[in-house]
Tab-separated table of C-alpha atoms and ligand atoms in Angstrom:
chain	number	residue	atom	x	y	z
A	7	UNK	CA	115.046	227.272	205.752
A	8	UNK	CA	115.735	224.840	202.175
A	9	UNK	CA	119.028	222.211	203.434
A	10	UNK	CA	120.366	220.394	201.041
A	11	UNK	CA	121.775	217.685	202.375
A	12	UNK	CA	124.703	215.482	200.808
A	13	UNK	CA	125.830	212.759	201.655
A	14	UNK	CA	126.871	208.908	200.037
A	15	UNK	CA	124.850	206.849	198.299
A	16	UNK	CA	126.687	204.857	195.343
A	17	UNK	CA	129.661	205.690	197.759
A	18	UNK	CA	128.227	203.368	200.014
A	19	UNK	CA	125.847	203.346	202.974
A	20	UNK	CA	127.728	202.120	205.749
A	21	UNK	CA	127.202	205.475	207.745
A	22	UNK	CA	123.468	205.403	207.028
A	23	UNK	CA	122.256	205.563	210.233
A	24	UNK	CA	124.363	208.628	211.196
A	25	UNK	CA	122.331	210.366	208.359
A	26	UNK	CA	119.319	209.253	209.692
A	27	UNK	CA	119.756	210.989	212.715
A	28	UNK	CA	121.336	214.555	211.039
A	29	UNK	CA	117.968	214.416	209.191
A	30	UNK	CA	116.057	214.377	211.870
A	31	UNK	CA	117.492	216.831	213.642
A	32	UNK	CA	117.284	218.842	210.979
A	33	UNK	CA	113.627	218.469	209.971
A	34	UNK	CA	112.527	219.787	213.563
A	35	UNK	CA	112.800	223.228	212.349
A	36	UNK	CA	113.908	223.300	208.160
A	37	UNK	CA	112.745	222.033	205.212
A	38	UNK	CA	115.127	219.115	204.253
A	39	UNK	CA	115.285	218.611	200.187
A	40	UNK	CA	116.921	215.688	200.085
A	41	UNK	CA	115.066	213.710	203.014
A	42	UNK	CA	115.541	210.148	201.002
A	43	UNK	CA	119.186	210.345	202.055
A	44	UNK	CA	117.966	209.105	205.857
A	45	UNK	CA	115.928	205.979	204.461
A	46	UNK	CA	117.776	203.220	205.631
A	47	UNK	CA	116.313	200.649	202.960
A	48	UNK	CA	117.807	202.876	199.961
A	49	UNK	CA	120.968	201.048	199.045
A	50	UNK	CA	124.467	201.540	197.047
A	51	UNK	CA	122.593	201.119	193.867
A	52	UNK	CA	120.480	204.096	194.222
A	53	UNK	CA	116.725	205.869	193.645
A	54	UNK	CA	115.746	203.003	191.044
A	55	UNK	CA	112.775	204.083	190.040
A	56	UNK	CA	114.547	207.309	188.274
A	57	UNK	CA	117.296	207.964	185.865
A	58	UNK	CA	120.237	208.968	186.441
A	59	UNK	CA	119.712	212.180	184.664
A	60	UNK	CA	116.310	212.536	186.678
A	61	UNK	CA	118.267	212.636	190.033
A	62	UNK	CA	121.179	214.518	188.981
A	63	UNK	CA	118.866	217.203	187.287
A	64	UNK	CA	116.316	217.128	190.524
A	65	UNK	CA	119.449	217.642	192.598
A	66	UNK	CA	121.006	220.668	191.197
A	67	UNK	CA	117.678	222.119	190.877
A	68	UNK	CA	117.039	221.683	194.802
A	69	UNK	CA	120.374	223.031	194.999
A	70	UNK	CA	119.854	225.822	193.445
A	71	UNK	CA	116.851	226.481	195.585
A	72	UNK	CA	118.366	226.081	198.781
A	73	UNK	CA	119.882	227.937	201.384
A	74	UNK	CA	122.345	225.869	202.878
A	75	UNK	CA	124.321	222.737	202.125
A	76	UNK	CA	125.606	220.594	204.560
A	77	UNK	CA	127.224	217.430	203.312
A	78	UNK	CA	128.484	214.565	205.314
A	79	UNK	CA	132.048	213.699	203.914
A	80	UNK	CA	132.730	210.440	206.027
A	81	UNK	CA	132.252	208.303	203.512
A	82	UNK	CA	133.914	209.302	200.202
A	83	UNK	CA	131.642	209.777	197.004
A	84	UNK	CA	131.958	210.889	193.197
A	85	UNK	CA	128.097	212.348	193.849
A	86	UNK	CA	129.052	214.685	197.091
A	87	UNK	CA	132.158	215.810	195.525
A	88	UNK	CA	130.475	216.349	192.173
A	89	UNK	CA	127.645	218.362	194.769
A	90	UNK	CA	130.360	220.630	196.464
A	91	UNK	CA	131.700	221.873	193.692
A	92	UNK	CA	127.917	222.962	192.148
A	93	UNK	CA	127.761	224.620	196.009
A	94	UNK	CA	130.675	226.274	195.265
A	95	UNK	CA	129.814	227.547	191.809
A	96	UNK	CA	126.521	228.742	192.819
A	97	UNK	CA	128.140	230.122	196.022
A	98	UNK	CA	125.846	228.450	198.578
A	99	UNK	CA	126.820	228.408	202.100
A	100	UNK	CA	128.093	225.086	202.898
A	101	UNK	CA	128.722	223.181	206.291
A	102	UNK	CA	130.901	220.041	206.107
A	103	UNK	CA	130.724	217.313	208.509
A	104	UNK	CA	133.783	214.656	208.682
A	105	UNK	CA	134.257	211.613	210.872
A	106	UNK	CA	137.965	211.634	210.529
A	107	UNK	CA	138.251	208.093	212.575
A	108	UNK	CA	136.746	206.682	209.546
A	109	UNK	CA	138.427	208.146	206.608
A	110	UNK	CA	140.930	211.289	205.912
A	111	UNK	CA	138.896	213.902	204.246
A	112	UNK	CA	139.826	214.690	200.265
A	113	UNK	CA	142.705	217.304	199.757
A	114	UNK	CA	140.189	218.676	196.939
A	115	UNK	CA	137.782	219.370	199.511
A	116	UNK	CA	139.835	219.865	202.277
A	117	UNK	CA	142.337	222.424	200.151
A	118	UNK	CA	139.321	224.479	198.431
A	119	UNK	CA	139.345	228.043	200.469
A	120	UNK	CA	135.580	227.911	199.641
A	121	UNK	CA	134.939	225.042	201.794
A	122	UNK	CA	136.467	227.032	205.359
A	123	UNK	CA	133.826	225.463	207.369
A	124	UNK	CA	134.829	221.809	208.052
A	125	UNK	CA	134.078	220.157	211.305
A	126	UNK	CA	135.246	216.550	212.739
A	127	UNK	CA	133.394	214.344	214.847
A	128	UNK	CA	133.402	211.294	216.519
A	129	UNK	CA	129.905	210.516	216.605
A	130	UNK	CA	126.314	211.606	215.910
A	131	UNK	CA	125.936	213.396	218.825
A	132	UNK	CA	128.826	215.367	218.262
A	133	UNK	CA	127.934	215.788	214.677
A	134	UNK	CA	124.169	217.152	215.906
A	135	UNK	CA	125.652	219.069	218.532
A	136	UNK	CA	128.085	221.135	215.760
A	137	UNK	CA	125.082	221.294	213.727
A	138	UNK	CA	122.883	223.023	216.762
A	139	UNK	CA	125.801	225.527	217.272
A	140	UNK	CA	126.100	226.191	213.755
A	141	UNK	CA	122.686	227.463	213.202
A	142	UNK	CA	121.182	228.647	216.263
A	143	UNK	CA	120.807	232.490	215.641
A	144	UNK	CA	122.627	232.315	212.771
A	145	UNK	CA	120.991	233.637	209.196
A	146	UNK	CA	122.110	231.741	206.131
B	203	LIG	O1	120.142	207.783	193.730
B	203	LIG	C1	120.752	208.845	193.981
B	203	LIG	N1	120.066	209.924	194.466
B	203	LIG	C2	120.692	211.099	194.788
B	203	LIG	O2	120.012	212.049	195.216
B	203	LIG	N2	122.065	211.190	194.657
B	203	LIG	C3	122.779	212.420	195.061
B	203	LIG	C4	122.489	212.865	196.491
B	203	LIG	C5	123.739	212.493	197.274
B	203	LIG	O3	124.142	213.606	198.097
B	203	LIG	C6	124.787	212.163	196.262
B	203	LIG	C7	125.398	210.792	196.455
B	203	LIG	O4	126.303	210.497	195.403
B	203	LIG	P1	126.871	209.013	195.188
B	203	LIG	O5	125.743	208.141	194.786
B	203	LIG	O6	127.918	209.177	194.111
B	203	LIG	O7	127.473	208.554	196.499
B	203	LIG	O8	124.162	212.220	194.975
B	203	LIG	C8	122.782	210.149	194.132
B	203	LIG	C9	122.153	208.975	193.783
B	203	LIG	C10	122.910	207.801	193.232
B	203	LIG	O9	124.158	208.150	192.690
């Protein structure tokens, strides 16, 4: 299946590597839309080589073609917010994956009925281990 996956950039990329390793995972057996999220030289100031109306219009349009969206919360960001809500609005299934050691996931998030499926770990293990559960046998 299409995954979009969220997760900070102009945020900041201290939890990089942990998206590395989600992407990964999840490449074995989907089709991951937003693979540039796992390269560990993109930085805090972003793809570049495009505007910023390239990516955001590339992004919702990969959005709209996707079937899931699972979005790494850890590290707060206008971008994954801004990306929840267009789940939301287009009514996309949406996992959520929070390292609450590291930050306190946003009441806007956290208190949105939509977003029901929110699940803390400690590490990436854990965090690929939810994921495996999550959509083994499961049709989204
Ligand atoms: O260069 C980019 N490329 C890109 O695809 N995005 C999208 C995908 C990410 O899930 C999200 C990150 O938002 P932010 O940069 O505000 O942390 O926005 C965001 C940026 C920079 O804001």
């Amino acid at each position: 299946m299409k995954i979009y996956f969220a997760a900070s950039i102009r945020g900041g990329r201290d939890e990089a590597k942990v998206y590395k390793k989600i992407v990964k995972y999840l490449k074995k057996d989907n089709d991951v839309l937003t693979e540039h999220l796992a390269d560990q030289n993109l930085t805090a100031d972003g793809q570049t080589e495009l505007t910023d109306k390239d990516i955001r219009d590339r992004d919702v349009e990969w959005m709209s073609q996707a079937d899931i969206v699972i979005a790494d919360t850890t590290n707060p960001s206008l971008g994954v917010g801004y990306e929840l809500a267009y789940a939301e609005r287009l009514q996309k299934p949406v996992i959520i994956l929070h390292n609450r050691d590291k930050s306190k996931l946003s009441a806007m998030i956290n208190g949105t009925d939509y977003f029901f499926d929110v699940n803390y770990y400690e590490n990436y293990h854990d965090a690929i281990q939810i994921l495996e559960e999550k959509l083994s046998g499961k049709q989204y």
